[in-house]
Amino acid sequence: MVSWRSLLAVLPLIGAAYAQTSQVCDTSLNMCFENYDEPLNGAKIGFLFPSCNTANEFIGQWTVPISAKWYGLTLGPGMNRNLLVVAWPNGNTIVHSLRVSENYAYPPVTTGPTITTISSSVTATQWKWTFRCQGCTSWNFQSTPGAIVQDGISVFGWAYSSNAVANPASASSTFTQHTSFNLWGHNIANAHSSSYPYTSN
């Protein structure tokens, strides 16, 4: 089992983590995302930002194989003291929560930012979740500030687990350590759109 502390060991490799991203449009939502294809498990992670480079929110879209009993995203270059988004299927719906980890330990639920589900689906092969994340582009935990780089390459991390959470119906459920993880650099400069469907502060 991979330790929560394992992310610490890969931080020096961030410079080599830049990945190719490309625009993918969801015609059912009339939204286009700057998309990353996660190569190990086949997940797809997309971002859509307002047109300015100082937005306090974004729209995210995940398409995740059904084998993922939970999937997570760190919005900064590593797990520790960065905002974490975690989600999992519960029947035909997606349950989500915001977390923060201190000292590479289990990440409890945190408050402040707001996530709103725009659409979701669960099939026999995958689950898909599109969400609005308000107040999610900058944070400060234990006097350690962090932020998404909106005018260039921003480093994120994904986490995959094949082990189900303890209580899938609860957003505050506990869960075991991830089965696999990695970091990548995402071209957020290409994720901005004047067609962003919400008014951003």
Short mmCIF file of C-alpha atoms in Angstrom, two decimals:
data_model
loop_
_atom_site.label_atom_id
_atom_site.label_comp_id
_atom_site.label_asym_id
_atom_site.label_seq_id
_atom_site.Cartn_x
_atom_site.Cartn_y
_atom_site.Cartn_z
CA MET A 1 0.00 0.00 0.00
CA VAL A 2 1.28 3.46 -0.90
CA SER A 3 1.96 5.72 2.09
CA TRP A 4 0.52 9.21 2.34
CA ARG A 5 4.13 10.32 2.76
CA SER A 6 5.08 8.94 -0.64
CA LEU A 7 4.13 12.15 -2.41
CA LEU A 8 6.94 13.91 -0.56
CA ALA A 9 9.50 11.78 -2.36
CA VAL A 10 8.32 12.82 -5.82
CA LEU A 11 8.27 16.57 -5.32
CA PRO A 12 11.77 17.00 -6.83
CA LEU A 13 10.41 15.47 -10.04
CA ILE A 14 7.83 18.20 -10.57
CA GLY A 15 9.96 19.80 -13.27
CA ALA A 16 9.62 16.65 -15.34
CA ALA A 17 5.88 16.27 -14.71
CA TYR A 18 4.58 18.59 -17.44
CA ALA A 19 2.01 16.77 -19.55
CA GLN A 20 0.37 17.34 -22.89
CA THR A 21 -3.15 18.72 -22.51
CA SER A 22 -5.74 19.33 -25.19
CA GLN A 23 -9.16 20.86 -25.58
CA VAL A 24 -12.12 18.49 -25.30
CA CYS A 25 -15.68 19.73 -25.72
CA ASP A 26 -18.73 18.31 -23.95
CA THR A 27 -21.57 19.09 -26.33
CA SER A 28 -24.22 18.06 -23.80
CA LEU A 29 -23.08 20.91 -21.53
CA ASN A 30 -21.84 23.27 -24.25
CA MET A 31 -18.50 23.51 -22.43
CA CYS A 32 -14.93 22.95 -23.60
CA PHE A 33 -12.25 21.82 -21.17
CA GLU A 34 -8.46 21.79 -21.24
CA ASN A 35 -8.09 18.07 -20.71
CA TYR A 36 -5.42 15.75 -19.31
CA ASP A 37 -5.49 12.00 -20.03
CA GLU A 38 -4.16 10.25 -16.94
CA PRO A 39 -2.18 7.34 -18.45
CA LEU A 40 -2.08 4.80 -15.65
CA ASN A 41 -5.80 4.27 -14.99
CA GLY A 42 -7.36 5.96 -18.01
CA ALA A 43 -9.04 8.82 -16.16
CA LYS A 44 -9.59 12.16 -17.87
CA ILE A 45 -9.35 15.44 -15.95
CA GLY A 46 -10.57 18.70 -17.49
CA PHE A 47 -10.54 22.33 -16.38
CA LEU A 48 -12.53 25.35 -17.54
CA PHE A 49 -11.74 28.80 -16.13
CA PRO A 50 -13.26 32.26 -16.56
CA SER A 51 -11.53 34.52 -19.06
CA CYS A 52 -9.44 36.42 -16.49
CA ASN A 53 -6.23 35.12 -14.90
CA THR A 54 -7.33 36.00 -11.37
CA ALA A 55 -10.53 33.96 -11.10
CA ASN A 56 -11.54 32.49 -7.76
CA GLU A 57 -13.30 29.50 -9.30
CA PHE A 58 -13.26 26.92 -12.09
CA ILE A 59 -15.34 24.13 -13.56
CA GLY A 60 -13.85 20.66 -13.42
CA GLN A 61 -14.80 17.51 -15.25
CA TRP A 62 -13.60 14.00 -14.36
CA THR A 63 -14.21 10.85 -16.34
CA VAL A 64 -13.02 7.95 -14.21
CA PRO A 65 -13.03 4.16 -14.75
CA ILE A 66 -15.57 2.31 -12.64
CA SER A 67 -12.71 0.41 -10.99
CA ALA A 68 -11.92 3.61 -9.08
CA LYS A 69 -13.77 3.39 -5.78
CA TRP A 70 -12.56 6.89 -5.02
CA TYR A 71 -10.53 9.40 -6.98
CA GLY A 72 -8.81 12.53 -5.77
CA LEU A 73 -7.18 15.69 -7.05
CA THR A 74 -4.71 17.93 -5.25
CA LEU A 75 -4.87 21.46 -6.58
CA GLY A 76 -1.23 22.12 -5.75
CA PRO A 77 2.13 20.40 -6.33
CA GLY A 78 1.77 17.70 -3.68
CA MET A 79 -0.66 16.54 -1.06
CA ASN A 80 0.53 18.41 2.03
CA ARG A 81 -1.31 21.66 2.88
CA ASN A 82 -2.91 21.92 -0.55
CA LEU A 83 -6.62 21.83 -1.26
CA LEU A 84 -7.80 18.30 -2.13
CA VAL A 85 -10.96 17.33 -4.01
CA VAL A 86 -12.11 13.76 -3.43
CA ALA A 87 -15.10 12.00 -5.02
CA TRP A 88 -16.62 8.55 -5.44
CA PRO A 89 -19.76 6.94 -6.85
CA ASN A 90 -22.67 6.02 -4.60
CA GLY A 91 -25.23 4.20 -6.67
CA ASN A 92 -26.09 6.54 -9.53
CA THR A 93 -24.77 9.68 -7.85
CA ILE A 94 -21.35 11.15 -7.07
CA VAL A 95 -20.42 12.05 -3.50
CA HIS A 96 -17.65 14.64 -3.05
CA SER A 97 -15.73 16.43 -0.35
CA LEU A 98 -12.94 18.93 0.12
CA ARG A 99 -10.00 17.80 2.24
CA VAL A 100 -6.66 19.06 3.50
CA SER A 101 -3.73 17.04 4.79
CA GLU A 102 -1.16 18.08 7.37
CA ASN A 103 2.19 16.30 7.42
CA TYR A 104 1.14 13.75 4.77
CA ALA A 105 -1.42 12.14 7.06
CA TYR A 106 -5.04 11.12 6.41
CA PRO A 107 -6.88 14.18 4.98
CA PRO A 108 -9.93 15.23 7.01
CA VAL A 109 -12.77 17.31 5.58
CA THR A 110 -12.16 21.05 5.36
CA THR A 111 -14.53 23.98 4.88
CA GLY A 112 -14.44 27.29 3.03
CA PRO A 113 -14.61 26.63 -0.73
CA THR A 114 -17.88 25.44 -2.28
CA ILE A 115 -18.38 22.60 -4.75
CA THR A 116 -21.62 22.32 -6.74
CA THR A 117 -22.34 19.37 -9.00
CA ILE A 118 -23.35 20.45 -12.51
CA SER A 119 -23.88 16.95 -13.90
CA SER A 120 -22.94 13.38 -13.08
CA SER A 121 -23.43 9.88 -14.40
CA VAL A 122 -22.46 6.34 -13.45
CA THR A 123 -22.35 3.51 -15.99
CA ALA A 124 -21.02 -0.04 -16.02
CA THR A 125 -17.61 1.18 -17.22
CA GLN A 126 -17.06 4.69 -15.82
CA TRP A 127 -18.32 7.55 -13.72
CA LYS A 128 -18.35 11.14 -14.89
CA TRP A 129 -18.58 14.24 -12.75
CA THR A 130 -18.75 17.90 -13.76
CA PHE A 131 -18.61 20.43 -10.95
CA ARG A 132 -18.19 24.09 -10.12
CA CYS A 133 -15.50 24.81 -7.52
CA GLN A 134 -15.86 28.28 -5.98
CA GLY A 135 -13.12 29.71 -3.79
CA CYS A 136 -10.84 26.92 -4.97
CA THR A 137 -8.02 28.74 -6.75
CA SER A 138 -6.07 29.86 -3.67
CA TRP A 139 -5.78 28.70 -0.07
CA ASN A 140 -3.74 29.07 3.10
CA PHE A 141 -3.38 26.20 5.55
CA GLN A 142 -1.19 26.62 8.63
CA SER A 143 0.36 29.79 7.19
CA THR A 144 1.29 27.94 3.99
CA PRO A 145 -0.30 29.72 1.02
CA GLY A 146 -0.98 27.97 -2.25
CA ALA A 147 -2.67 28.80 -5.54
CA ILE A 148 -3.40 27.49 -9.01
CA VAL A 149 -1.18 29.10 -11.65
CA GLN A 150 -3.76 30.59 -14.00
CA ASP A 151 -1.48 32.15 -16.63
CA GLY A 152 0.71 29.13 -17.40
CA ILE A 153 1.47 25.59 -16.28
CA SER A 154 0.05 24.59 -12.90
CA VAL A 155 1.10 21.37 -11.17
CA PHE A 156 -1.64 19.08 -9.88
CA GLY A 157 -1.74 15.55 -8.54
CA TRP A 158 -4.24 12.73 -8.98
CA ALA A 159 -4.89 9.80 -6.64
CA TYR A 160 -6.70 6.56 -7.49
CA SER A 161 -8.00 3.86 -5.17
CA SER A 162 -9.49 0.45 -5.91
CA ASN A 163 -10.71 0.24 -2.29
CA ALA A 164 -14.19 1.51 -1.44
CA VAL A 165 -14.69 4.24 1.14
CA ALA A 166 -16.13 3.24 4.50
CA ASN A 167 -19.52 4.93 3.99
CA PRO A 168 -20.18 5.84 0.34
CA ALA A 169 -23.30 7.85 1.20
CA SER A 170 -21.37 10.25 3.45
CA ALA A 171 -19.15 13.06 2.16
CA SER A 172 -17.16 12.85 5.39
CA SER A 173 -16.49 9.12 5.00
CA THR A 174 -13.06 7.77 5.85
CA PHE A 175 -11.08 5.89 3.23
CA THR A 176 -7.82 4.03 2.87
CA GLN A 177 -4.65 5.30 1.25
CA HIS A 178 -4.55 5.62 -2.51
CA THR A 179 -3.54 2.67 -4.69
CA SER A 180 -1.65 4.89 -7.14
CA PHE A 181 -0.89 8.57 -7.66
CA ASN A 182 1.16 10.98 -9.73
CA LEU A 183 1.76 14.65 -10.48
CA TRP A 184 1.45 16.45 -13.79
CA GLY A 185 1.72 19.97 -15.19
CA HIS A 186 -1.53 21.26 -16.72
CA ASN A 187 -1.69 24.15 -19.18
CA ILE A 188 -4.22 26.33 -17.38
CA ALA A 189 -3.38 29.27 -19.67
CA ASN A 190 -5.36 27.41 -22.35
CA ALA A 191 -8.30 26.63 -20.03
CA HIS A 192 -9.78 30.14 -19.94
CA SER A 193 -12.93 30.95 -21.89
CA SER A 194 -15.05 34.03 -22.46
CA SER A 195 -17.98 31.59 -22.60
CA TYR A 196 -17.59 30.62 -18.94
CA PRO A 197 -21.23 30.14 -17.87
CA TYR A 198 -21.07 31.80 -14.44
CA THR A 199 -20.16 35.21 -13.07
CA SER A 200 -16.87 34.90 -11.19
CA ASN A 201 -15.73 37.16 -8.36
#
